[in-house]
Coordinates of C-alpha atoms in Angstrom, one line a residue:
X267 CA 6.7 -63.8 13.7
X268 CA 9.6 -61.9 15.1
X269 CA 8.9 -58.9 17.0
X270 CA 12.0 -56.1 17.0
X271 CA 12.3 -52.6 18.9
X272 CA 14.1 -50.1 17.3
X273 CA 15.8 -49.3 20.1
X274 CA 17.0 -52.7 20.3
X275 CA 18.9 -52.2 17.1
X276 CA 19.7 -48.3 17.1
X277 CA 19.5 -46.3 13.7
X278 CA 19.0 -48.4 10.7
X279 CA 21.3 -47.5 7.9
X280 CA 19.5 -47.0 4.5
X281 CA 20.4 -50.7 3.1
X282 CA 19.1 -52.1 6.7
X283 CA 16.3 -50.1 6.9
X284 CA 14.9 -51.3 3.0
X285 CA 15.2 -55.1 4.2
X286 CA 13.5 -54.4 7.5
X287 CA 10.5 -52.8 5.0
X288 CA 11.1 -55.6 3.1
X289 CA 10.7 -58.3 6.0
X290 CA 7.4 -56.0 7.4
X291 CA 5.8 -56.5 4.3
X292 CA 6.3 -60.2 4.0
X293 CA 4.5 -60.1 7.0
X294 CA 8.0 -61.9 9.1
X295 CA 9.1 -58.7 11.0
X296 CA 6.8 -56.6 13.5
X297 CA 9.2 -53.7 14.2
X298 CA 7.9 -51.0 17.1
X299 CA 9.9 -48.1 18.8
X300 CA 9.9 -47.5 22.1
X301 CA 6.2 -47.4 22.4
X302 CA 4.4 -50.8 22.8
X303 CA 1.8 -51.9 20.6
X304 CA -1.2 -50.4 23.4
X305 CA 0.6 -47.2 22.8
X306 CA 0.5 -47.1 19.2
X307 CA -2.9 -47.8 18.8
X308 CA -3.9 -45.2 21.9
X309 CA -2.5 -43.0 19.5
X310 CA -3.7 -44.2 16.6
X311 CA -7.1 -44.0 18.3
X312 CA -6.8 -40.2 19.1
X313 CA -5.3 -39.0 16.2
X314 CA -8.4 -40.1 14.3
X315 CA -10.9 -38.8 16.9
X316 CA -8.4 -35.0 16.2
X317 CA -8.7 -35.9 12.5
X318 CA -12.8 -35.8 13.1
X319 CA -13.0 -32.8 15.4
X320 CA -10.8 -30.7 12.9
X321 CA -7.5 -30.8 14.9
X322 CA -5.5 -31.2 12.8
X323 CA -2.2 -30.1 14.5
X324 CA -3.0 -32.5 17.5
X325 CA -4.0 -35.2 15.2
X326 CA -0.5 -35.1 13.3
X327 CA 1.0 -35.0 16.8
X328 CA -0.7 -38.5 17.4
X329 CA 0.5 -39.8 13.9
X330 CA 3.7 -38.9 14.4
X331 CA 3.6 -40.7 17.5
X332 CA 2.0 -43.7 16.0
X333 CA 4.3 -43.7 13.3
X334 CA 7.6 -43.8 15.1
X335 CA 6.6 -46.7 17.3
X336 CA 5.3 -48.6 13.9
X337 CA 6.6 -46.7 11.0
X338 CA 5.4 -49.6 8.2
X339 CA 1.7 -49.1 9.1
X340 CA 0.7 -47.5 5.9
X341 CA -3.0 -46.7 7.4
X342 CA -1.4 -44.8 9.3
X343 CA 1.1 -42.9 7.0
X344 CA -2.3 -42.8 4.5
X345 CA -3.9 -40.6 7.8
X346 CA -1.2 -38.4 8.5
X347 CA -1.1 -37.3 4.6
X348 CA -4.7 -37.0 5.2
X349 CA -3.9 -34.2 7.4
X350 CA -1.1 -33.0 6.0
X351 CA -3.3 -32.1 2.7
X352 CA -6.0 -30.7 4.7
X353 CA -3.5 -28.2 6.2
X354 CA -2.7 -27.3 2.6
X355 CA 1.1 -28.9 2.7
X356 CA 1.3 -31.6 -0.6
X357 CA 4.9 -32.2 -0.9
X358 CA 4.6 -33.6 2.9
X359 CA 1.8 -35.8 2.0
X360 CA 3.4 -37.0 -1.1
X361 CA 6.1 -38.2 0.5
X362 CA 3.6 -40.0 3.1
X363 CA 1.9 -41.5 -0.6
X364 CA 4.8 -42.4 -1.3
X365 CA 5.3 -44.7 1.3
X366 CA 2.3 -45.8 1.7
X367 CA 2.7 -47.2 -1.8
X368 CA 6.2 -49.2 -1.3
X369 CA 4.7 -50.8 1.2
X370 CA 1.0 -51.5 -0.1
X371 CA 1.8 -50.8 -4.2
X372 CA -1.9 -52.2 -4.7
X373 CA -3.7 -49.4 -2.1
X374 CA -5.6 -48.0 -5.2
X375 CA -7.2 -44.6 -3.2
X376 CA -3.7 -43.6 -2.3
X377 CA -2.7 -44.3 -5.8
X378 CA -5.5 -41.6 -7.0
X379 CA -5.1 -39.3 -4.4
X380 CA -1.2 -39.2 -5.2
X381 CA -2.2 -38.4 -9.3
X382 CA -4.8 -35.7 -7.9
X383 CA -1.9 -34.1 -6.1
X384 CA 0.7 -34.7 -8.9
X385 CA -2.0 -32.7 -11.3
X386 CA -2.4 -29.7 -8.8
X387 CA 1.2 -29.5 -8.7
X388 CA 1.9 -29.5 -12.4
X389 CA 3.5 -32.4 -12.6
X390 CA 1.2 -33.8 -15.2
X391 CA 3.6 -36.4 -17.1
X392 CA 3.9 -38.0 -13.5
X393 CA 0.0 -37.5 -12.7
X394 CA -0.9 -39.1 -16.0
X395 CA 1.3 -42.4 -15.1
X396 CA -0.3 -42.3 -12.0
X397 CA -4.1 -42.1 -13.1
X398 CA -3.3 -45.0 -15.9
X399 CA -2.2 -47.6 -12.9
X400 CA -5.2 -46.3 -11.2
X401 CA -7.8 -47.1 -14.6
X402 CA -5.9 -50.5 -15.3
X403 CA -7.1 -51.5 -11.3
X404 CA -10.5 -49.2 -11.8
X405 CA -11.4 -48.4 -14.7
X406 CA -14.7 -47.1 -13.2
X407 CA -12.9 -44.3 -11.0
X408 CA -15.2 -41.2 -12.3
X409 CA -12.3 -39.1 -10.6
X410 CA -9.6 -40.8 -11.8
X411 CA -11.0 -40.7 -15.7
X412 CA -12.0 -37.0 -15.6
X413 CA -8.2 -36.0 -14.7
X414 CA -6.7 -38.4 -17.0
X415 CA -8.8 -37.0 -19.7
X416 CA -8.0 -33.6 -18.7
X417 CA -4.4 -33.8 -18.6
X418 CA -3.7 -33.8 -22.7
X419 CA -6.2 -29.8 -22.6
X420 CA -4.5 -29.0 -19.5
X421 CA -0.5 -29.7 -21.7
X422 CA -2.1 -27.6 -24.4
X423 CA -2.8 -24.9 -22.9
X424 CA 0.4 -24.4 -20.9
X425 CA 2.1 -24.5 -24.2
X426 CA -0.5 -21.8 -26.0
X427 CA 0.0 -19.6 -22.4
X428 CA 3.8 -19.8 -22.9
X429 CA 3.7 -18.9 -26.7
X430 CA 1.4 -15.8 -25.7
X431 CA 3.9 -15.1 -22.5
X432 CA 6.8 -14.9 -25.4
X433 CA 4.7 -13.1 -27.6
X434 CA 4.0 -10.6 -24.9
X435 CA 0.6 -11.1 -25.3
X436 CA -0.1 -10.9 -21.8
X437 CA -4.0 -10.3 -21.4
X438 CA -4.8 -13.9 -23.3
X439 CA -1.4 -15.2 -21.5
X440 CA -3.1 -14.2 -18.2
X441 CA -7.1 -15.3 -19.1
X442 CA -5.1 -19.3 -19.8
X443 CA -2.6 -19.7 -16.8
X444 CA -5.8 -18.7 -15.2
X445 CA -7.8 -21.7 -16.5
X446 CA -5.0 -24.3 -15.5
X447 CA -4.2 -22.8 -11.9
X448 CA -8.2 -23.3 -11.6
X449 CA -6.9 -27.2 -12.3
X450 CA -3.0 -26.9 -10.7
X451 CA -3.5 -24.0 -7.8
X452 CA -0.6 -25.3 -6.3
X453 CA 2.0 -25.3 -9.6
X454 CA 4.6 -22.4 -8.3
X455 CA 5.7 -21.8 -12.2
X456 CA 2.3 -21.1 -13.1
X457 CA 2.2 -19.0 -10.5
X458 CA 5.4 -17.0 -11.0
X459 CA 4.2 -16.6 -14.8
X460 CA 1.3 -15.3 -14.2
X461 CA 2.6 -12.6 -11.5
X462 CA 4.8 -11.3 -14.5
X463 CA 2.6 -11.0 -16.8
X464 CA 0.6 -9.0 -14.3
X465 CA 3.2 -6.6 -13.4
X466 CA 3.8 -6.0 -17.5
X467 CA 0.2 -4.4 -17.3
X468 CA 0.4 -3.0 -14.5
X469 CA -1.5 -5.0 -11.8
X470 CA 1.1 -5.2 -9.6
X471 CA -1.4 -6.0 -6.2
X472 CA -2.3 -9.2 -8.0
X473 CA 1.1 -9.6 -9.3
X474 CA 2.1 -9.6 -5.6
X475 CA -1.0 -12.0 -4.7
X476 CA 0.6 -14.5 -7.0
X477 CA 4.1 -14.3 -5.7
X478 CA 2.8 -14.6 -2.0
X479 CA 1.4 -17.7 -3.0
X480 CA 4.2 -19.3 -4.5
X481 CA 6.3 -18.4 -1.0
X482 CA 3.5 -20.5 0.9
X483 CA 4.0 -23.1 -1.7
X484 CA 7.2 -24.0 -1.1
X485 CA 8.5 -22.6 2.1
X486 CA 12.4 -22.3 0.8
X487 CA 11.6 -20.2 -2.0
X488 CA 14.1 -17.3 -1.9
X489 CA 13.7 -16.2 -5.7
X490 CA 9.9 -15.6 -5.1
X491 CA 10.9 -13.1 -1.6
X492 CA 13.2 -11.5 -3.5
X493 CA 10.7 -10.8 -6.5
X494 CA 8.4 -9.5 -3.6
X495 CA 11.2 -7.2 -2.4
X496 CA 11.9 -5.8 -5.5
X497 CA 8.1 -5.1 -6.1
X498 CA 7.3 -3.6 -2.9
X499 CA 10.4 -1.4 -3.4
X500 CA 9.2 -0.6 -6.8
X501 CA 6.0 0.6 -5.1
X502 CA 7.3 3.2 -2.8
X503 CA 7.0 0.6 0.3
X504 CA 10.6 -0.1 1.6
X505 CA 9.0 -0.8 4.8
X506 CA 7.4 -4.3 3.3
X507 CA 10.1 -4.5 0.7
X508 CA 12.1 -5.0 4.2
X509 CA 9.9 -7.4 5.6
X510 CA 10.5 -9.4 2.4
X511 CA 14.1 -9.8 2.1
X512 CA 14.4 -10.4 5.7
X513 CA 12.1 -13.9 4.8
X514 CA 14.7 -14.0 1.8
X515 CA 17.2 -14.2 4.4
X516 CA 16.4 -16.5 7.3
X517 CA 16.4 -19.2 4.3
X518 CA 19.7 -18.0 3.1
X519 CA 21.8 -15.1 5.2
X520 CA 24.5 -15.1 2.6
X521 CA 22.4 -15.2 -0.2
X522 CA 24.1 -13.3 -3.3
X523 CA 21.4 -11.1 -4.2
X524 CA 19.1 -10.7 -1.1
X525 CA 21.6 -9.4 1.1
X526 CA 22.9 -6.6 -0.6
X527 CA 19.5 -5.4 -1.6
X528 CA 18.7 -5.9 2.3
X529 CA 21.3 -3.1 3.0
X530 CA 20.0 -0.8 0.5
X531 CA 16.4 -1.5 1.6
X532 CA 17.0 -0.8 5.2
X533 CA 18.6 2.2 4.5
X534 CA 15.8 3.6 2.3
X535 CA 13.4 2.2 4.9
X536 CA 15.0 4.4 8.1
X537 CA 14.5 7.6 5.6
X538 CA 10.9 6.7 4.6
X539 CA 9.9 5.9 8.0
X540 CA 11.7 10.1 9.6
X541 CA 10.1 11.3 6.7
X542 CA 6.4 9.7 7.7
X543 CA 6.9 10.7 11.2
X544 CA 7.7 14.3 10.6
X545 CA 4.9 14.7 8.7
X546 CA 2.4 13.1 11.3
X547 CA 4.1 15.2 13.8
X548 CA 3.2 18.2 12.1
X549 CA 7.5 19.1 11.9
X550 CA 7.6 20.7 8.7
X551 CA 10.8 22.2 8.7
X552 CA 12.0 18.7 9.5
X553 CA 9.7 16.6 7.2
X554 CA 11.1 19.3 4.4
X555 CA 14.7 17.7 5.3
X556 CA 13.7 14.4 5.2
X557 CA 11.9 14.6 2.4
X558 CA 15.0 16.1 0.4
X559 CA 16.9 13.4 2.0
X560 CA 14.4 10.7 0.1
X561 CA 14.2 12.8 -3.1
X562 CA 18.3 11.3 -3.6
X563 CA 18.7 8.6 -2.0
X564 CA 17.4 6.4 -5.1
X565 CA 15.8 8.6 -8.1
X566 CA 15.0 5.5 -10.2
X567 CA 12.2 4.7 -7.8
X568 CA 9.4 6.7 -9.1
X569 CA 7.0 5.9 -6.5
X570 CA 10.1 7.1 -4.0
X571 CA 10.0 10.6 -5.7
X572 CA 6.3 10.9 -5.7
X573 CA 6.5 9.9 -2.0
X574 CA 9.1 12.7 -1.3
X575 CA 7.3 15.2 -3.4
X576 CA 3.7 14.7 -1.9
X577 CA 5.5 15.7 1.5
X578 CA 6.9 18.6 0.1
X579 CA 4.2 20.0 -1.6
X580 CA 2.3 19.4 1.9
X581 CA 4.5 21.0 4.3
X582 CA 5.5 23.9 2.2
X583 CA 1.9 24.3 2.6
X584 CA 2.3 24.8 6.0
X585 CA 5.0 26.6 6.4
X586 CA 3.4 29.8 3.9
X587 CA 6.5 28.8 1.2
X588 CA 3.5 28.7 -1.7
X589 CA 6.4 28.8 -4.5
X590 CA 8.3 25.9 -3.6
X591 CA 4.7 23.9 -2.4
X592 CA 3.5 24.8 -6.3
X593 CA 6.6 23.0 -7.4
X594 CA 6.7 19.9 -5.6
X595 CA 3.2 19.7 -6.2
X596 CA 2.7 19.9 -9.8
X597 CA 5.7 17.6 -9.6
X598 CA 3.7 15.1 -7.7
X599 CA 0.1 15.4 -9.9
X600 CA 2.4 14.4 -12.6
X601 CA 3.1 10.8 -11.4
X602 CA -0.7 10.5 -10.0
X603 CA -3.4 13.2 -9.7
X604 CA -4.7 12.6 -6.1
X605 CA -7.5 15.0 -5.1
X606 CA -5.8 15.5 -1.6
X607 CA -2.6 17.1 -3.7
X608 CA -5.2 18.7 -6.1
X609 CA -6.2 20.7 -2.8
X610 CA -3.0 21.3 -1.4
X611 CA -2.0 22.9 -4.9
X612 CA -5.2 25.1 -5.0
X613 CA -4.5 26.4 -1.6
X614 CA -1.5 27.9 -3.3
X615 CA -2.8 29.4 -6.2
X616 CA -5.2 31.0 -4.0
X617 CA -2.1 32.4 -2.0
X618 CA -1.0 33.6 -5.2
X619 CA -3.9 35.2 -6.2
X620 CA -4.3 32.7 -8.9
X621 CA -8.0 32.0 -8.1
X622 CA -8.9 30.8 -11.8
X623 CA -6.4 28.0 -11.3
X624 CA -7.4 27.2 -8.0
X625 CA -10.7 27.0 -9.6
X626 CA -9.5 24.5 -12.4
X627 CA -7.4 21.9 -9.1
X628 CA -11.1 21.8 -6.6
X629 CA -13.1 20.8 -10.1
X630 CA -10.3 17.8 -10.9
X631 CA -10.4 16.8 -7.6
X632 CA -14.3 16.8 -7.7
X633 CA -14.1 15.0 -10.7
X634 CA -11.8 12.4 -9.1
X635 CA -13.7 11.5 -6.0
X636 CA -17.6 13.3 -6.0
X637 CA -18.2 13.4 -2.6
X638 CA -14.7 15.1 -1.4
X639 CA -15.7 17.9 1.1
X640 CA -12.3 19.3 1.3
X641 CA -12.9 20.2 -2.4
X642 CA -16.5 21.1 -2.4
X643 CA -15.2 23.6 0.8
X644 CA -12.4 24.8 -1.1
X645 CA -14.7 25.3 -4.2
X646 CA -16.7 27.6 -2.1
X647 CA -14.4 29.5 -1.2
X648 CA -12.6 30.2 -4.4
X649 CA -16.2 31.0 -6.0
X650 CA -16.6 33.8 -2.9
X651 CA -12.7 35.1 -3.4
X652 CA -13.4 36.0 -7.3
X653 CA -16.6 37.9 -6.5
X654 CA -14.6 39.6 -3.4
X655 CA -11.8 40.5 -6.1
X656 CA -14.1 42.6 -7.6
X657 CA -14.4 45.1 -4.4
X658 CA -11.3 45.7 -2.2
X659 CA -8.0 43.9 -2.0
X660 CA -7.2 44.5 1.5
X661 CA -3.7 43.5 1.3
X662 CA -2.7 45.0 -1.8
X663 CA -4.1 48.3 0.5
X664 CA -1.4 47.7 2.4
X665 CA 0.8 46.1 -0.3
X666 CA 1.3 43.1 2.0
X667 CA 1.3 39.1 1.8
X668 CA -1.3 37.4 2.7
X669 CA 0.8 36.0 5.2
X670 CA 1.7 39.3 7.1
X671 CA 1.5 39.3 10.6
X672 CA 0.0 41.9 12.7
X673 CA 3.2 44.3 13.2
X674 CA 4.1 43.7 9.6
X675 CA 0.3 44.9 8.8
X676 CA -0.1 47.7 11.1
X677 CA 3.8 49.3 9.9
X678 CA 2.1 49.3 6.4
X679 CA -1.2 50.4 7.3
X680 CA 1.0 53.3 9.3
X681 CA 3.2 54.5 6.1
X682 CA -0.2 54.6 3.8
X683 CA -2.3 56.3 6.2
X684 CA 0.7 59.3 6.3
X685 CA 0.8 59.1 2.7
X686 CA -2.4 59.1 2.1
X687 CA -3.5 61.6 4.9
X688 CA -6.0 64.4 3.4
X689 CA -4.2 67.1 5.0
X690 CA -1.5 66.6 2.3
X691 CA -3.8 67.6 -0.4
X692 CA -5.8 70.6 0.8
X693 CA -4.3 72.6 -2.5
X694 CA -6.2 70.2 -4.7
X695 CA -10.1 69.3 -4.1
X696 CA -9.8 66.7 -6.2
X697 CA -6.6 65.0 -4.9
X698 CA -8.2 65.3 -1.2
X699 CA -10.9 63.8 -2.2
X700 CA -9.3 60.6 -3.8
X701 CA -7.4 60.6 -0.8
X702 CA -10.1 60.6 2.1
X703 CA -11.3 57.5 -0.6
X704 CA -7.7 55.8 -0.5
X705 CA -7.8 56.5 3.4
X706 CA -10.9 55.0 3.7
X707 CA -9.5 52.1 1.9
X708 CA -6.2 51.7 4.1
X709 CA -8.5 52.0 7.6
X710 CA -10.8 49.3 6.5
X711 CA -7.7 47.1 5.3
X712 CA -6.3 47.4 8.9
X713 CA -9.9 47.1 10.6
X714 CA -10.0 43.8 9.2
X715 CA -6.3 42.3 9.1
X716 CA -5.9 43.1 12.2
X717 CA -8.4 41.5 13.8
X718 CA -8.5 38.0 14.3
X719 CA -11.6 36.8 13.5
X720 CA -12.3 39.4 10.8
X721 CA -9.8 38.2 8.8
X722 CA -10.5 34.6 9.1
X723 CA -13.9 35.2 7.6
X724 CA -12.0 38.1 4.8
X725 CA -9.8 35.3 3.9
X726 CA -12.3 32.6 3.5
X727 CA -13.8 35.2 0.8
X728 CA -16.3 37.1 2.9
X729 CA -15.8 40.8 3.5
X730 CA -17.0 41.6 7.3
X731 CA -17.2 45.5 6.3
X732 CA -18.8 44.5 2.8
X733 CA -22.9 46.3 3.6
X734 CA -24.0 43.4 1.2
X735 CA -22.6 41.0 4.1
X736 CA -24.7 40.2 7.5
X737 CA -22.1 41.3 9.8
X738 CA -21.3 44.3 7.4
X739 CA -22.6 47.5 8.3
X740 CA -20.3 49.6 6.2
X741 CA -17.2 51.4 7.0
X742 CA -17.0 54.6 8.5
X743 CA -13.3 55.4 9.6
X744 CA -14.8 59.1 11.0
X745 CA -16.2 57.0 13.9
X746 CA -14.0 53.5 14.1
X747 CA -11.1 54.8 15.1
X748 CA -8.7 55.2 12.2
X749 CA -9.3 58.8 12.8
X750 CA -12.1 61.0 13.1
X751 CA -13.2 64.7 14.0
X752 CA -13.3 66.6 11.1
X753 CA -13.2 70.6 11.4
X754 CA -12.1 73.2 9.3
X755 CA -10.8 70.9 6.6
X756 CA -8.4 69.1 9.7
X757 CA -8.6 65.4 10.5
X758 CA -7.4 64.7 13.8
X759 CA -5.8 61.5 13.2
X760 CA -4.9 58.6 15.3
X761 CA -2.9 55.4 15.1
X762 CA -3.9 52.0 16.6

C-alpha cells in the first residue's frame, strides 16, 4: 500500500487526478490532504453526530473537512449528499451521487436515491435508467418499482399538460402540472409552466409562488427574476419589482434585458415611494403632484393608474376639491371597486348635494365588506341629510358652499339679513311677513354655521335648532341675537 499527501504532489490535473481514483479504488493508493488519517475520522466522527442533532450546516462543515483530507471515501461523499438533500439543494448532492458511484458503481442505495432525485427533477429518461440498474441488483426495492412504474403516467401526462398549455386550456393544463410537481416538486419547467398558465387566469399570487420557487431551484436563474420583475411591476409594486431585478443582477450586471428594466423600475419606484409618503403625511397638495407625476410616467401599467388615481380621489377629498375627487374616483372604482374609495366618493356626492348617490356608493361598499363601519357611519348619516333636506338648507340661506368659512358665512348672512330686513317691506303686509320668515331663516343659518360645534352636528344631518331634535328648542331670532325689540312695526337690528 502506498500512502500519498496531496500536498506532496500539488494540484492534480484532470488526467492525474482519474488514475489516482483509479489506483484508490484498486485499493494501491491511500491519498490524504493535509489532515492525517486521526483527523479525518475526528471529522468524520462529528459530522455524523451534526448529521443526528439536525446541524446540518456544521455537519457539511465536517464533510468538507473529511473530504479534502480523503476525497475517494464515498461514505463519506454518500453523507454529505445526505445533508445536502436534507437542506433541500439536489444538484449538489447529485454530483456527490455521482461520485460516490465512480468509485463504488455497485453501492445500490445511492444508485436509488440518485433515480429518486433524477424523478423530482424531471429528468425522467435519466431516472428510469437509473431505477432499471437498481431492479436488475434488487428487484425487490418497493421504492425503486413504484417510481419505475410511475415514470411511463408521469411522461403522459406532461405531454397531455403541454397539449392543453398550447391549446390554452389552462384550468386542466393547471389541475395536471399539478399532479406531476406532486411527483417532480423540484422540475423548474414545470414550474415556470405552471406560473403562466396562472397568470392567463388571473392568479398572479400563485403565479408568483411558482416563480419564487423556480429562483430557489436553481440559484442562477435570471429568466425566472426577471419574470418576477415584470409581474410585480405589472401589479402596481415597483418597490418588489425592484427587489427582483436587483437578484436578476448580482447573477448578471450586464444582463441584456434586466438592466434596462432596472433603470425604468427604479425610476418608477422613487415616484411610487413620494407619492406613498405624501399621502401618509397627510401633504395633499404634494401627494396631488406626485400622484400626477405617477399618472404619466408609464400609462400601460394599469395597476400604476389605479394607484395614482386612488391618491387623487383621496386627497381631493381633503383638500374640499369634490369635482376633481369625483373624477379620479369613479376613475379608480372602475379598475377595482374597493369600499374605502366607495366612501371617499360618497363623501363627495354628499358635498354636492347628491345624497341619492351617496346613498347608492355606502350600500356597494356594504355589499363589499358587511361589517365596514366607515360605511354603516356614512350610511347614517346620508339617511339623516335626506330627511334634513326636507326642512332648511342652511347654506343655500346664505347661498354658500358647504365649505365656507366663518368670514365667508357671516359676509353672506350680512347681505341677506339687509335684503331681507322687514323694514323694507312695511308697504306690503304680506311681503313683511314672508320676510320676517326669510329673516328667520337667514338668523338660524348663521346661528348654526357659525358656531363650531353646531355645525358639526348640522353637517352630520342633525339640525341643533330643529324642536324635533334634543338639543333643539326652536329658534327665536327676537331673543338670540340676530335682532330683536320690536316696536311700532321697527326691528332694532344687530350684526354679530
Amino acid at each position: 500500500m502506498i500512502t500519498l499527501k496531496m500536498a506532496d504532489w500539488g494540484p492534480p490535473s484532470r488526467q492525474m487526478y482519474s488514475i489516482l481514483i483509479c489506483f484508490v479504488s484498486l485499493g494501491i493508493l491511500e491519498v490524504y490532504g493535509n489532515a492525517s488519517p486521526s483527523e479525518i475520522e475526528k471529522h468524520l466522527e462529528l459530522g455524523k453526530e451534526m448529521m443526528a442533532k439536525g446541524q446540518l450546516q456544521d455537519a457539511l462543515t465536517h464533510f468538507h473537512a473529511a473530504l479534502e483530507g480523503d476525497p475517494s471515501n464515498y461514505l463519506t461523499l454518500y453523507r454529505r449528499a445526505t445533508v445536502y438533500l436534507a437542506q433541500g439543494r439536489a444538484r449538489a448532492a447529485l454530483e456527490d451521487l455521482n461520485h460516490v458511484l465512480e468509485i463504488q458503481p455497485d453501492f445500490i442505495q445511492a444508485r436509488a436515491q440518485k433515480g429518486n432525485i433524477l424523478m423530482k427533477l424531471g429528468r425522467l429518461n435519466e431516472a428510469h435508467i437509473e431505477l432499471e440498474k437498481v431492479l436488475k441488483k434488487e428487484p425487490t426495492n418497493s421504492e425503486a418499482n413504484k417510481n419505475y412504474l410511475a415514470i411511463e403516467t408521469l411522461k403522459k401526462n406532461y405531454m397531455q399538460a403541454q397539449m392543453f398549455f398550447s391549446d390554452k386550456d389552462y384550468h386542466h393544463a393547471i389541475d395536471i402540472l399539478t399532479q406531476i410537481i406532486d411527483i417532480c416538486p423540484w422540475d423548474i419547467g414545470l414550474r415556470e409552466m405552471r406560473s403562466e398558465c396562472y397568470l392567463a387566469i388571473g392568479e398572479a399570487s400563485k403565479a408568483i409562488s411558482d416563480l419564487k420557487a423556480a429562483t430557489k431551484l436553481m440559484s442562477d436563474n435570471t429568466g425566472a427574476f426577471m419574470k418576477l420583475s415584470k409581474l410585480y411591476y405589472g401589479l402596481g409594486e415597483p418597490e418588489e419589482s425592484l427587489n427582483q431585478v436587483r437578484e436578476c443582477l448580482k447573477l448578471d450586471p450586464e444582463h441584456k434585458e434586466c438592466f434596462p428594466h432596472y433603470k425604468k423600475v427604479k425610476k418608477v419606484a422613487k415616484l411610487v415611494q413620494d407619492l406613498q409618503a405624501n399621502a401618509n403625511d397627510n401633504n395633499y397638495q404634494g401627494c396631488i403632484a406626485s400622484a400626477k407625476k405617477v399618472l404619466k410616467v408609464d400609462p400601460s401599467v394599469p395597476e400604476l393608474l389605479f394607484l395614482a388615481e386612488d391618491k387623487l380621489c383621496h386627497c381631493y377629498l381633503h383638500l374640499d376639491e369634490h369635482a376633481e375627487s369625483l373624477e379620479f374616483c369613479s376613475s379608480a372604482l372602475a379598475r377595482h371597486a374597493e369600499p374605502r374609495i366607495l366612501c371617499d366618493r360618497a363623501e363627495d356626492y354628499i358635498a354636492l348635494d347628491m345624497l341619492d348617490e351617496a346613498q347608492q356608493d355606502y350600500a356597494k361598499a356594504l355589499e363589499i365588506e358587511e361589517s365596514f363601519n366607515r360605511a354603516k357611519e356614512g350610511m347614517q348619516k346620508v339617511q339623516k341629510l335626506q330627511k334634513q333636506a326636507k326642512k332648511r338648507d342652511y347654506y343655500k340661506i346664505l347661498g354658500v358652499k358647504k365649505n365656507a368659512n366663518k368670514r365667508e358665512i357671516v359676509k353672506a348672512y350680512r347681505k341677506q339679513a339687509q335684503q331681507w330686513h322687514p323694514d323694507n317691506f312695511q308697504n306690503d303686509e304680506e311681503s313683511r311677513k314672508k320676510a320676517e320668515k326669510k329673516f328667520i331663516d337667514i338668523a338660524a343659518a348663521k346661528e348654526v354655521l357659525t358656531d363650531p360645534e353646531k355645525r358639526q352636528k348640522y353637517d352630520n344631518g342633525e339640525d341643533p335648532l330643529d324642536p324635533e331634535s334634543q338639543q333643539g328648542q326652536g329658534f327665536n331670532p327676537f331673543q338670540q341675537g340676530g335682532f330683536h325689540n320690536f316696536h311700532g312695526g321697527q326691528f332694532k337690528f344687530h350684526f354679530n
